[in-house]
Short mmCIF file of C-alpha atoms in Angstrom, two decimals:
data_model
loop_
_atom_site.label_atom_id
_atom_site.label_comp_id
_atom_site.label_asym_id
_atom_site.label_seq_id
_atom_site.Cartn_x
_atom_site.Cartn_y
_atom_site.Cartn_z
CA UNK A 241 0.01 -0.03 -0.05
CA UNK A 242 1.32 3.40 -0.89
CA UNK A 243 1.61 5.79 2.11
CA UNK A 244 3.72 8.41 0.42
CA UNK A 245 1.11 11.19 0.95
CA UNK A 246 -0.20 9.88 4.29
CA UNK A 247 -1.22 12.76 6.71
CA UNK A 248 1.76 14.95 7.73
CA UNK A 249 4.04 13.68 5.02
CA UNK A 250 4.61 10.22 6.44
CA UNK A 251 7.03 8.17 4.25
CA UNK A 252 6.02 4.96 2.56
CA UNK A 253 7.15 2.65 5.39
CA UNK A 254 5.07 3.08 8.51
CA UNK A 255 7.69 1.55 10.76
CA UNK A 256 10.29 4.02 9.35
CA UNK A 257 7.85 6.87 9.89
CA UNK A 258 7.28 5.85 13.48
CA UNK A 259 10.99 5.48 14.16
CA UNK A 260 11.58 8.94 12.66
CA UNK A 261 8.82 10.41 14.77
CA UNK A 262 10.16 8.83 17.98
CA UNK A 263 13.65 10.11 17.14
CA UNK A 264 12.31 13.66 16.61
CA UNK A 265 11.14 13.63 20.25
CA UNK A 266 14.72 13.43 21.33
CA UNK A 267 15.83 16.08 18.83
CA UNK A 268 13.14 18.59 19.98
CA UNK A 269 12.68 17.77 23.64
CA UNK A 270 10.53 20.82 24.41
CA UNK A 271 7.85 19.29 22.06
CA UNK A 272 6.19 20.00 18.73
CA UNK A 273 3.18 22.26 19.11
CA UNK A 274 1.10 24.42 16.78
CA UNK A 275 0.92 28.18 17.00
CA UNK A 276 -1.92 29.87 18.98
CA UNK A 277 -3.87 32.94 18.08
CA UNK A 278 -4.50 33.57 21.76
CA UNK A 279 -1.03 33.24 22.93
CA UNK A 280 0.52 35.12 19.98
CA UNK A 281 -1.96 38.00 20.63
CA UNK A 282 -0.82 38.22 24.16
CA UNK A 283 2.77 38.36 23.00
CA UNK A 284 2.03 41.28 20.70
CA UNK A 285 0.69 43.22 23.67
CA UNK A 286 3.17 42.14 26.28
CA UNK A 287 6.47 41.86 24.24
CA UNK A 288 6.57 44.27 21.32
CA UNK A 289 10.34 44.40 21.94
CA UNK A 290 10.84 40.68 21.31
CA UNK A 291 12.16 39.42 18.01
CA UNK A 292 9.41 38.41 15.52
CA UNK A 293 6.97 41.15 16.58
CA UNK A 294 5.95 42.18 13.04
CA UNK A 295 5.60 38.55 12.18
CA UNK A 296 3.26 38.03 14.98
CA UNK A 297 1.11 40.94 13.83
CA UNK A 298 1.03 39.61 10.29
CA UNK A 299 0.02 36.17 11.59
CA UNK A 300 -2.88 37.60 13.40
CA UNK A 301 -4.13 39.63 10.46
CA UNK A 302 -3.74 36.67 8.18
CA UNK A 303 -5.73 34.41 10.42
CA UNK A 304 -8.74 36.59 10.80
CA UNK A 305 -11.96 35.06 9.35
CA UNK A 306 -14.34 36.58 6.84
CA UNK A 307 -16.80 37.41 9.61
CA UNK A 308 -14.16 39.30 11.65
CA UNK A 309 -13.48 36.62 14.24
CA UNK A 310 -10.76 34.15 14.87
CA UNK A 311 -10.72 30.54 15.92
CA UNK A 312 -13.18 27.63 15.75
CA UNK A 313 -17.02 27.56 15.91
CA UNK A 314 -19.30 26.83 18.87
CA UNK A 315 -17.92 29.41 21.31
CA UNK A 316 -14.23 28.43 20.73
CA UNK A 317 -13.72 31.76 18.87
CA UNK A 318 -14.29 34.02 21.77
CA UNK A 319 -10.97 33.71 23.56
CA UNK A 320 -8.79 34.05 20.37
CA UNK A 321 -10.93 36.86 19.02
CA UNK A 322 -10.66 38.79 22.20
CA UNK A 323 -6.90 38.32 22.28
CA UNK A 324 -6.28 39.18 18.63
CA UNK A 325 -8.50 42.22 18.78
CA UNK A 326 -6.88 43.51 21.92
CA UNK A 327 -3.46 42.89 20.55
CA UNK A 328 -4.18 44.84 17.37
CA UNK A 329 -5.71 47.76 19.44
CA UNK A 330 -2.49 47.73 21.57
CA UNK A 331 -0.32 47.94 18.43
CA UNK A 332 -2.45 50.81 17.11
CA UNK A 333 -2.24 52.70 20.43
CA UNK A 334 1.50 52.33 20.46
CA UNK A 335 1.82 53.35 16.81
CA UNK A 336 4.04 50.39 16.11
CA UNK A 337 6.47 51.03 13.34
CA UNK A 338 6.18 48.68 10.33
CA UNK A 339 2.57 47.49 10.23
CA UNK A 340 0.08 49.09 7.90
CA UNK A 341 -1.91 51.03 10.49
CA UNK A 342 -4.99 51.27 8.23
CA UNK A 343 -5.01 47.59 7.78
CA UNK A 344 -4.71 47.15 11.55
CA UNK A 345 -7.57 49.57 12.17
CA UNK A 346 -9.81 47.66 9.80
CA UNK A 347 -8.98 44.37 11.43
CA UNK A 348 -9.66 45.78 14.90
CA UNK A 349 -12.89 47.34 13.75
CA UNK A 350 -14.16 43.98 12.32
CA UNK A 351 -13.05 42.17 15.57
CA UNK A 352 -14.88 44.70 17.70
CA UNK A 353 -18.08 44.24 15.70
CA UNK A 354 -18.11 40.45 15.90
CA UNK A 355 -17.32 40.60 19.57
CA UNK A 356 -20.20 42.97 20.29
CA UNK A 357 -22.55 40.61 18.38
CA UNK A 358 -21.45 37.56 20.23
CA UNK A 359 -21.35 39.08 23.75
CA UNK A 360 -24.71 40.85 23.08
CA UNK A 361 -26.36 37.43 22.79
CA UNK A 362 -26.29 34.33 24.91
CA UNK A 363 -23.03 32.54 24.18
CA UNK A 364 -22.27 28.97 25.26
CA UNK A 365 -18.57 28.77 26.01
CA UNK A 366 -16.52 25.54 26.02
CA UNK A 367 -14.80 24.28 29.20
CA UNK A 368 -11.30 25.74 28.61
CA UNK A 369 -8.63 26.22 31.16
CA UNK A 370 -8.75 29.66 32.95
CA UNK A 371 -11.54 30.95 30.53
CA UNK A 372 -13.44 32.42 33.48
CA UNK A 373 -10.39 34.62 34.15
CA UNK A 374 -9.11 35.23 30.63
CA UNK A 375 -12.34 36.54 29.27
CA UNK A 376 -12.81 39.31 31.89
CA UNK A 377 -9.12 40.29 31.67
CA UNK A 378 -9.39 40.75 27.83
CA UNK A 379 -12.82 42.42 27.91
CA UNK A 380 -11.54 44.97 30.42
CA UNK A 381 -8.46 45.71 28.31
CA UNK A 382 -10.52 46.20 25.21
CA UNK A 383 -12.99 48.47 26.95
CA UNK A 384 -10.07 50.62 28.11
CA UNK A 385 -8.85 50.79 24.51
CA UNK A 386 -12.21 51.81 23.00
CA UNK A 387 -13.24 54.12 25.91
CA UNK A 388 -15.88 56.46 24.56
CA UNK A 389 -14.94 55.94 20.95
CA UNK A 390 -17.98 56.76 18.85
CA UNK A 391 -19.90 53.61 17.68
CA UNK A 392 -18.41 51.27 20.33
CA UNK A 393 -20.24 50.74 23.54
CA UNK A 394 -18.26 48.80 26.32
CA UNK A 395 -18.28 45.06 25.78
CA UNK A 396 -20.27 43.13 28.36
CA UNK A 397 -19.14 39.98 30.04
CA UNK A 398 -20.78 36.66 29.21
CA UNK A 399 -23.50 35.50 31.61
CA UNK A 400 -22.05 34.06 34.84
CA UNK A 401 -18.69 35.88 34.59
CA UNK A 402 -17.52 38.78 36.71
CA UNK A 403 -14.28 40.74 37.53
CA UNK A 404 -14.33 39.67 41.20
CA UNK A 405 -12.08 36.56 40.91
CA UNK A 406 -9.60 38.52 38.77
CA UNK A 407 -9.25 41.15 41.40
CA UNK A 408 -8.72 38.58 44.05
CA UNK A 409 -6.02 36.83 41.98
CA UNK A 410 -4.19 40.07 41.34
CA UNK A 411 -4.31 41.04 45.07
CA UNK A 412 -3.00 37.60 45.87
CA UNK A 413 -0.07 37.91 43.50
CA UNK A 414 0.87 41.42 44.69
CA UNK A 415 0.91 40.13 48.30
CA UNK A 416 3.98 38.00 47.50
CA UNK A 417 2.21 34.78 48.43
CA UNK A 418 3.27 31.59 46.73
CA UNK A 419 1.15 31.05 43.57
CA UNK A 420 -0.30 27.60 42.61
CA UNK A 421 1.47 26.16 39.59
CA UNK A 422 -1.78 25.77 37.61
CA UNK A 423 -2.41 29.58 37.87
CA UNK A 424 1.12 30.40 36.54
CA UNK A 425 0.09 29.01 33.16
CA UNK A 426 -2.23 32.00 32.68
CA UNK A 427 -0.23 34.61 34.67
CA UNK A 428 -0.90 37.20 31.89
CA UNK A 429 -4.39 37.64 33.33
CA UNK A 430 -2.77 39.48 36.22
CA UNK A 431 -1.74 42.46 34.16
CA UNK A 432 1.03 44.64 35.62
CA UNK A 433 0.70 42.74 38.90
CA UNK A 434 2.49 39.71 37.36
CA UNK A 435 5.61 41.63 36.49
CA UNK A 436 8.39 40.35 38.67
CA UNK A 437 5.87 39.02 41.20
CA UNK A 438 7.91 37.99 44.35
CA UNK A 439 6.06 34.75 44.83
CA UNK A 440 6.95 33.53 41.29
CA UNK A 441 10.19 32.02 40.14
CA UNK A 442 10.95 30.96 36.52
CA UNK A 443 12.13 27.43 36.01
CA UNK A 444 15.71 26.52 35.24
CA UNK A 445 15.11 26.78 31.56
CA UNK A 446 13.51 30.26 31.99
CA UNK A 447 9.86 29.55 31.59
CA UNK A 448 6.98 30.65 33.78
CA UNK A 449 4.04 28.24 33.64
CA UNK A 450 5.16 26.67 30.40
CA UNK A 451 3.54 29.56 28.72
CA UNK A 452 5.17 32.30 26.46
CA UNK A 453 2.57 34.83 27.50
CA UNK A 454 2.91 34.09 31.24
CA UNK A 455 6.73 34.29 30.84
CA UNK A 456 6.52 37.65 29.11
CA UNK A 457 4.04 38.92 31.74
CA UNK A 458 6.43 37.97 34.55
CA UNK A 459 9.36 39.60 32.76
CA UNK A 460 7.27 42.78 32.40
CA UNK A 461 9.23 46.03 32.20
CA UNK A 462 12.56 44.38 32.98
CA UNK A 463 13.15 43.12 29.50
CA UNK A 464 15.75 45.80 28.76
CA UNK A 465 17.83 44.56 31.75
CA UNK A 466 17.32 40.94 30.71
CA UNK A 467 19.02 41.04 27.35
CA UNK A 468 21.07 37.85 28.06
CA UNK A 469 19.08 36.35 30.88
CA UNK A 470 17.54 32.98 30.94
CA UNK A 471 13.91 34.33 30.69
CA UNK A 472 14.54 36.46 27.72
CA UNK A 473 16.61 33.64 26.20
CA UNK A 474 13.76 31.23 26.63
CA UNK A 475 11.31 33.52 24.90
CA UNK A 476 13.62 34.16 22.02
CA UNK A 477 14.10 30.39 21.56
CA UNK A 478 10.38 29.82 21.58
CA UNK A 479 9.44 32.51 19.00
CA UNK A 480 12.15 31.25 16.62
CA UNK A 481 10.37 27.83 16.45
CA UNK A 482 7.64 29.32 14.26
CA UNK A 483 9.24 32.42 12.99
CA UNK A 484 7.41 34.80 15.37
CA UNK A 485 4.08 33.27 16.41
CA UNK A 486 4.08 31.15 19.57
CA UNK A 487 2.36 28.05 20.93
CA UNK A 488 0.00 28.19 23.83
CA UNK A 489 2.02 25.75 25.89
CA UNK A 490 5.77 24.68 25.85
CA UNK A 491 7.57 22.57 26.94
CA UNK A 492 5.35 19.45 26.86
CA UNK A 493 8.10 16.96 27.10
CA UNK A 494 6.48 14.19 29.16
CA UNK A 495 3.04 14.64 27.67
CA UNK A 496 4.31 14.30 24.17
CA UNK A 497 6.40 11.24 24.77
CA UNK A 498 3.81 9.44 26.74
CA UNK A 499 1.07 9.91 24.08
CA UNK A 500 3.27 9.20 21.11
CA UNK A 501 4.59 5.91 22.59
CA UNK A 502 1.14 4.91 23.77
CA UNK A 503 -0.52 5.36 20.43
CA UNK A 504 2.13 3.54 18.54
CA UNK A 505 2.85 0.63 20.88
CA UNK A 506 -0.79 -0.01 21.63
CA UNK A 507 -1.55 -0.34 17.97
CA UNK A 508 1.31 -2.75 17.49
CA UNK A 509 3.52 -0.41 15.31
CA UNK A 510 7.01 -1.92 15.35
CA UNK A 511 8.95 0.89 16.97
CA UNK A 512 11.86 0.91 19.48
CA UNK A 513 11.91 3.58 22.12
CA UNK A 514 15.44 4.87 22.97
CA UNK A 515 16.51 3.50 26.31
CA UNK A 516 17.32 7.06 27.47
CA UNK A 517 13.72 8.07 26.66
CA UNK A 518 12.31 5.25 28.68
CA UNK A 519 14.67 6.11 31.54
CA UNK A 520 13.62 9.80 31.40
CA UNK A 521 9.97 8.98 31.34
CA UNK A 522 10.31 6.78 34.36
CA UNK A 523 12.46 9.33 36.22
CA UNK A 524 9.80 11.99 35.57
CA UNK A 525 7.28 10.13 37.74
CA UNK A 526 7.80 11.09 41.35
CA UNK A 527 5.65 10.41 44.47
CA UNK A 528 3.30 13.29 43.35
CA UNK A 529 3.11 12.19 39.70
CA UNK A 530 4.51 14.00 36.75
CA UNK A 531 3.80 17.24 34.82
CA UNK A 532 3.39 17.58 31.10
CA UNK A 533 6.57 19.64 31.18
CA UNK A 534 8.57 22.12 33.20
CA UNK A 535 6.44 24.94 34.66
CA UNK A 536 3.28 22.96 34.93
CA UNK A 537 1.81 21.18 37.92
CA UNK A 538 1.76 17.36 38.04
CA UNK A 539 -1.44 16.01 36.65
CA UNK A 540 -3.20 12.66 36.67
CA UNK A 541 -3.47 12.55 32.76
CA UNK A 542 0.25 12.91 31.96
CA UNK A 543 1.01 10.61 34.94
CA UNK A 544 -1.39 7.93 33.70
CA UNK A 545 -0.31 7.94 30.11
CA UNK A 546 3.35 7.92 31.08
CA UNK A 547 2.72 4.88 33.34
CA UNK A 548 0.73 3.18 30.70
CA UNK A 549 3.50 3.73 28.13
CA UNK A 550 6.11 2.35 30.45
CA UNK A 551 4.06 -0.81 31.09
CA UNK A 552 3.53 -1.30 27.42
CA UNK A 553 7.26 -1.02 26.87
CA UNK A 554 7.98 -3.65 29.45
CA UNK A 555 9.23 -1.16 32.10
CA UNK A 556 6.29 -1.07 34.38
CA UNK A 557 6.38 1.53 37.18
CA UNK A 558 4.01 1.10 40.23
CA UNK A 559 1.10 3.56 39.79
CA UNK A 560 0.76 4.71 43.40
CA UNK A 561 1.53 8.28 42.46
CA UNK A 562 -1.97 8.38 40.96
CA UNK A 563 -3.65 8.03 44.43
CA UNK A 564 -3.13 11.62 45.30
CA UNK A 565 -5.47 12.57 42.42
CA UNK A 566 -8.24 10.40 43.59
CA UNK A 567 -11.55 12.22 44.29
CA UNK A 568 -14.24 9.79 45.39
CA UNK A 569 -15.10 7.40 42.68
CA UNK A 570 -13.00 9.21 40.01
CA UNK A 571 -9.55 10.85 39.49
CA UNK A 572 -9.27 14.57 39.15
CA UNK A 573 -6.79 16.00 36.57
CA UNK A 574 -5.08 17.95 39.36
CA UNK A 575 -5.83 18.69 42.92
CA UNK A 576 -8.71 21.12 43.35
CA UNK A 577 -10.03 20.68 39.70
CA UNK A 578 -13.30 22.12 38.93
CA UNK A 579 -15.18 19.68 36.70
CA UNK A 580 -14.22 16.13 35.63
CA UNK A 581 -12.73 14.45 32.62
CA UNK A 582 -13.63 11.11 31.19
CA UNK A 583 -10.40 10.86 29.21
CA UNK A 584 -8.29 11.28 32.30
CA UNK A 585 -10.10 8.58 34.04
CA UNK A 586 -9.90 6.31 30.96
CA UNK A 587 -6.16 6.90 31.00
CA UNK A 588 -5.98 6.10 34.69
CA UNK A 589 -7.85 2.87 34.00
CA UNK A 590 -5.20 2.05 31.34
CA UNK A 591 -2.45 2.77 33.78
CA UNK A 592 -3.86 0.59 36.59
CA UNK A 593 -5.04 -2.16 34.21
CA UNK A 594 -1.77 -2.54 32.23
CA UNK A 595 0.35 -2.50 35.39
CA UNK A 596 -1.83 -5.27 36.89
CA UNK A 597 -1.40 -7.31 33.58
CA UNK A 598 2.35 -6.90 33.77
CA UNK A 599 2.47 -7.62 37.45
CA UNK A 600 -0.14 -10.25 38.25
CA UNK A 601 0.85 -10.65 41.83
CA UNK A 602 -0.06 -6.99 42.42
CA UNK A 603 -3.39 -7.17 40.58
CA UNK A 604 -5.63 -7.87 43.65
CA UNK A 605 -4.57 -4.55 45.11
CA UNK A 606 -5.75 -2.62 42.05
CA UNK A 607 -8.87 -4.70 41.05
CA UNK A 608 -11.34 -2.64 43.06
CA UNK A 609 -10.03 0.66 41.52
CA UNK A 610 -10.13 -0.86 38.06
CA UNK A 611 -13.70 -2.01 38.32
CA UNK A 612 -14.74 1.25 39.97
CA UNK A 613 -13.15 3.34 37.28
CA UNK A 614 -14.69 1.25 34.49
CA UNK A 615 -18.23 1.67 36.09
CA UNK A 616 -17.72 5.46 36.46
CA UNK A 617 -16.70 5.75 32.81
CA UNK A 618 -19.69 3.62 31.63
CA UNK A 619 -22.02 5.82 33.58
CA UNK A 620 -20.89 8.88 31.63
CA UNK A 621 -21.44 7.48 28.12
CA UNK A 622 -23.96 9.50 26.15
CA UNK A 623 -27.16 7.80 24.93
CA UNK A 624 -25.77 7.72 21.35
CA UNK A 625 -22.72 5.66 22.46
CA UNK A 626 -20.12 8.45 22.48
CA UNK A 627 -18.35 10.42 25.20
CA UNK A 628 -17.29 14.05 25.29
CA UNK A 629 -14.49 15.50 27.34
CA UNK A 630 -13.04 18.75 28.71
CA UNK A 631 -9.61 18.39 27.20
CA UNK A 632 -10.48 17.92 23.57
CA UNK A 633 -13.05 19.47 21.24
CA UNK A 634 -13.78 16.23 19.49
CA UNK A 635 -16.05 13.41 20.83
CA UNK A 636 -13.86 11.01 18.88
CA UNK A 637 -10.88 11.64 21.22
CA UNK A 638 -12.93 11.07 24.28
CA UNK A 639 -14.71 8.02 22.72
CA UNK A 640 -11.48 6.21 21.56
CA UNK A 641 -9.87 6.95 25.05
CA UNK A 642 -12.93 5.44 26.95
CA UNK A 643 -13.62 2.60 24.50
CA UNK A 644 -10.13 1.19 24.37
CA UNK A 645 -9.67 1.43 28.24
CA UNK A 646 -13.04 -0.36 28.78
CA UNK A 647 -12.40 -2.94 26.18
CA UNK A 648 -9.02 -3.87 27.63
CA UNK A 649 -9.66 -3.56 31.34
CA UNK A 650 -13.49 -3.05 31.91
CA UNK A 651 -14.41 -6.71 31.84
CA UNK A 652 -17.65 -8.21 30.58
CA UNK A 653 -19.73 -5.51 32.22
CA UNK A 654 -18.30 -3.06 29.68
CA UNK A 655 -19.02 -5.04 26.56
CA UNK A 656 -22.27 -3.25 25.91
CA UNK A 657 -20.68 0.18 26.30
CA UNK A 658 -17.99 -0.78 23.83
CA UNK A 659 -20.44 -2.13 21.27
CA UNK A 660 -22.52 1.07 21.56
CA UNK A 661 -19.38 3.14 21.00
CA UNK A 662 -18.40 1.08 17.93
CA UNK A 663 -21.99 1.48 16.54
CA UNK A 664 -21.72 5.29 17.02
CA UNK A 665 -18.51 5.41 15.20
CA UNK A 666 -19.92 3.34 12.27
CA UNK A 667 -22.99 5.54 12.08
CA UNK A 668 -21.16 8.88 12.05
CA UNK A 669 -18.58 8.15 9.27
CA UNK A 670 -18.79 10.76 6.56
CA UNK A 671 -19.36 9.81 2.98
CA UNK A 672 -15.63 10.57 2.05
CA UNK A 673 -14.60 7.99 4.72
CA UNK A 674 -13.52 10.49 7.40
CA UNK A 675 -14.80 11.37 10.89
CA UNK A 676 -14.87 14.76 12.44
CA UNK A 677 -16.95 17.09 14.64
CA UNK A 678 -16.99 20.10 12.34
CA UNK A 679 -15.44 18.56 9.28
CA UNK A 680 -13.56 15.41 8.45
CA UNK A 681 -9.98 15.47 9.79
CA UNK A 682 -7.01 13.02 9.71
CA UNK A 683 -6.77 13.06 13.54
CA UNK A 684 -10.40 12.29 14.17
CA UNK A 685 -10.43 9.73 11.46
CA UNK A 686 -7.45 8.02 13.14
CA UNK A 687 -9.48 7.85 16.36
CA UNK A 688 -12.37 6.36 14.43
CA UNK A 689 -10.18 3.67 13.02
CA UNK A 690 -8.60 2.84 16.29
CA UNK A 691 -12.04 2.49 17.94
CA UNK A 692 -13.15 0.01 15.23
CA UNK A 693 -10.05 -2.07 15.10
CA UNK A 694 -8.43 -2.07 18.44
CA UNK A 695 -11.50 -3.46 20.29
CA UNK A 696 -12.84 -7.02 20.32
CA UNK A 697 -14.75 -7.83 17.11
CA UNK A 698 -12.28 -5.77 15.03
CA UNK A 699 -12.38 -8.32 12.23
CA UNK A 700 -16.16 -7.64 11.66
CA UNK A 701 -16.37 -6.92 7.91
CA UNK A 702 -18.41 -3.73 8.61
CA UNK A 703 -15.59 -2.35 10.70
CA UNK A 704 -12.86 -3.41 8.28
CA UNK A 705 -14.73 -1.74 5.34
CA UNK A 706 -15.23 1.37 7.39
CA UNK A 707 -11.57 1.49 8.35
CA UNK A 708 -10.48 0.93 4.83
CA UNK A 709 -12.50 3.97 3.73
CA UNK A 710 -10.92 5.92 6.59
CA UNK A 711 -7.48 4.78 5.45
CA UNK A 712 -8.24 5.99 1.95
CA UNK A 713 -9.15 9.34 3.40
CA UNK A 714 -5.88 9.47 5.48
CA UNK A 715 -3.86 8.75 2.29
CA UNK A 716 -5.67 11.53 0.35
CA UNK A 717 -5.20 14.07 3.38
CA UNK A 718 -1.64 14.56 2.24
CA UNK A 719 0.53 17.14 4.07
CA UNK A 720 -2.36 19.37 5.10
CA UNK A 721 -2.15 20.88 8.54
CA UNK A 722 -4.24 19.26 11.40
CA UNK A 723 -6.83 21.80 12.77
CA UNK A 724 -6.45 22.58 16.42
CA UNK A 725 -8.80 20.48 18.61
CA UNK A 726 -6.93 20.03 21.92
CA UNK A 727 -7.95 22.24 24.84
CA UNK A 728 -5.68 24.71 26.50
CA UNK A 729 -6.22 28.47 26.82
CA UNK A 730 -6.77 28.23 23.10
CA UNK A 731 -7.23 25.12 20.82
CA UNK A 732 -3.97 23.71 19.72
CA UNK A 733 -2.32 20.73 17.98
CA UNK A 734 0.28 18.56 19.65
CA UNK A 735 1.83 17.83 16.30
CA UNK A 736 3.83 14.80 17.17
CA UNK A 737 0.98 13.17 19.08
CA UNK A 738 -1.51 13.66 16.28
CA UNK A 739 1.08 12.26 13.83
CA UNK A 740 1.42 9.20 15.97
CA UNK A 741 -2.30 8.66 16.13
CA UNK A 742 -2.42 8.68 12.33
CA UNK A 743 0.44 6.37 11.93
CA UNK A 744 -1.12 3.96 14.39
CA UNK A 745 -4.44 4.02 12.62
CA UNK A 746 -2.80 3.51 9.20
CA UNK A 747 -0.92 0.50 10.60
CA UNK A 748 -4.14 -1.02 12.02
CA UNK A 749 -6.05 -0.49 8.68
CA UNK A 750 -3.23 -2.13 6.77
CA UNK A 751 -3.05 -5.00 9.26
CA UNK A 752 -6.83 -5.53 8.97
CA UNK A 753 -6.32 -6.08 5.25
CA UNK A 754 -3.83 -8.80 6.08
CA UNK A 755 -5.51 -10.72 8.96
CA UNK A 756 -3.30 -13.79 8.48
CA UNK A 757 -0.21 -11.83 9.68
CA UNK A 758 -0.47 -11.81 13.45
CA UNK A 759 1.20 -9.25 15.51
CA UNK A 760 1.39 -8.83 19.23
CA UNK A 761 1.73 -5.74 21.44
CA UNK A 762 4.88 -5.93 23.55
#
């Protein structure tokens, strides 16, 4: 089968492609992440002195939609549109040299018009990190820009939001108290209060909160004195990755390695993880779990996927670090999380289940947790057979996470839930063979194929035909960019992770065509 144009430019040999991908994780240890409208907008406002400033402005102008907004549908456009509009207004107010000010003024006017329309109506917003703080902070900044400008009334806040929490956070930061790590990721909401805040210290690599915007906010007005300091150096390194625009989160070292290895090895892709990568992954898991990367708090999701990957690779690590995230019958992403995530709990089920499979003597200790997690996940399945989640815009991601975990470790009680999920995937395939929430995408198609072929009954001719059509779609996708679907302050693409998902799905579809060639997962 010819894979020369497989999504993301994968080469003809899937094993070679997988090996090259894993090698790239060592070559780019901070991670491979798409650019963000939101984060780039904040950098235009906070760091006009930083290399790539004009390129960031051009990026924002070029990404504006015909209707004047930025970002994805269904409420996902509010945060990036607020950020881009405010950034352009800031550039206009400074009279930045270089940009076409008339072009900027037109873009700002279009952004203000669409924001007024959205915020003047009832707007359902997605469950995004810090959205309840980000939106008020940006609305306040925009309202200060427009003031009493003719034709522009102050923008209202969405229903249920206020400035109260933002004021409390800023007072907290000014007090010099130690700030929770999860708040550091969105330090830019603090405005001037974040600059050099005494309770905040950059990491050894110079990042604050694994966020370019948060790092720039902490650096504040001291940038002129930090010409060769680690924080300035970190920002310069990040902006050069994409020639000016920046990602919403970096580094994501452990997150990226855990997900890439899990996708590939679970699907039986013949790939060898470098011993130093396995050692690093194991070393990252401490008593309190592990974070996605430096500057972020430890979380149950990254910890679970790292543990699961290690077990798949034959280097199981006892999953006791997950207990601190337990919250009743389920596991929270981090301590004090508001809301719940089914994908996090599916990954915890993977971690406990695969460890118990590798260490049968330890299995009795984890069996009550495994059965309890499976029941909790089953109870959150939607009537149509799918799941949705707070960390991804697509139900196909939540569904593949839950279905694979339940099929592998949920026992006979989960068989009905797995069948319902498979039927939902079959019923929602698009005529061109793809799957997707808003449109067919390679990433979501990969999740559809995995759901069909990595669960019991994967040799069912209906599933094989559907997967074959999905594989044809992946081949036709070519080198097009993956649209951002993962939740952070803005939607983003973890590029290596989505590439691994596509390689895994292509491998499964090809294997389904050759059922006589048996392969086993290590």
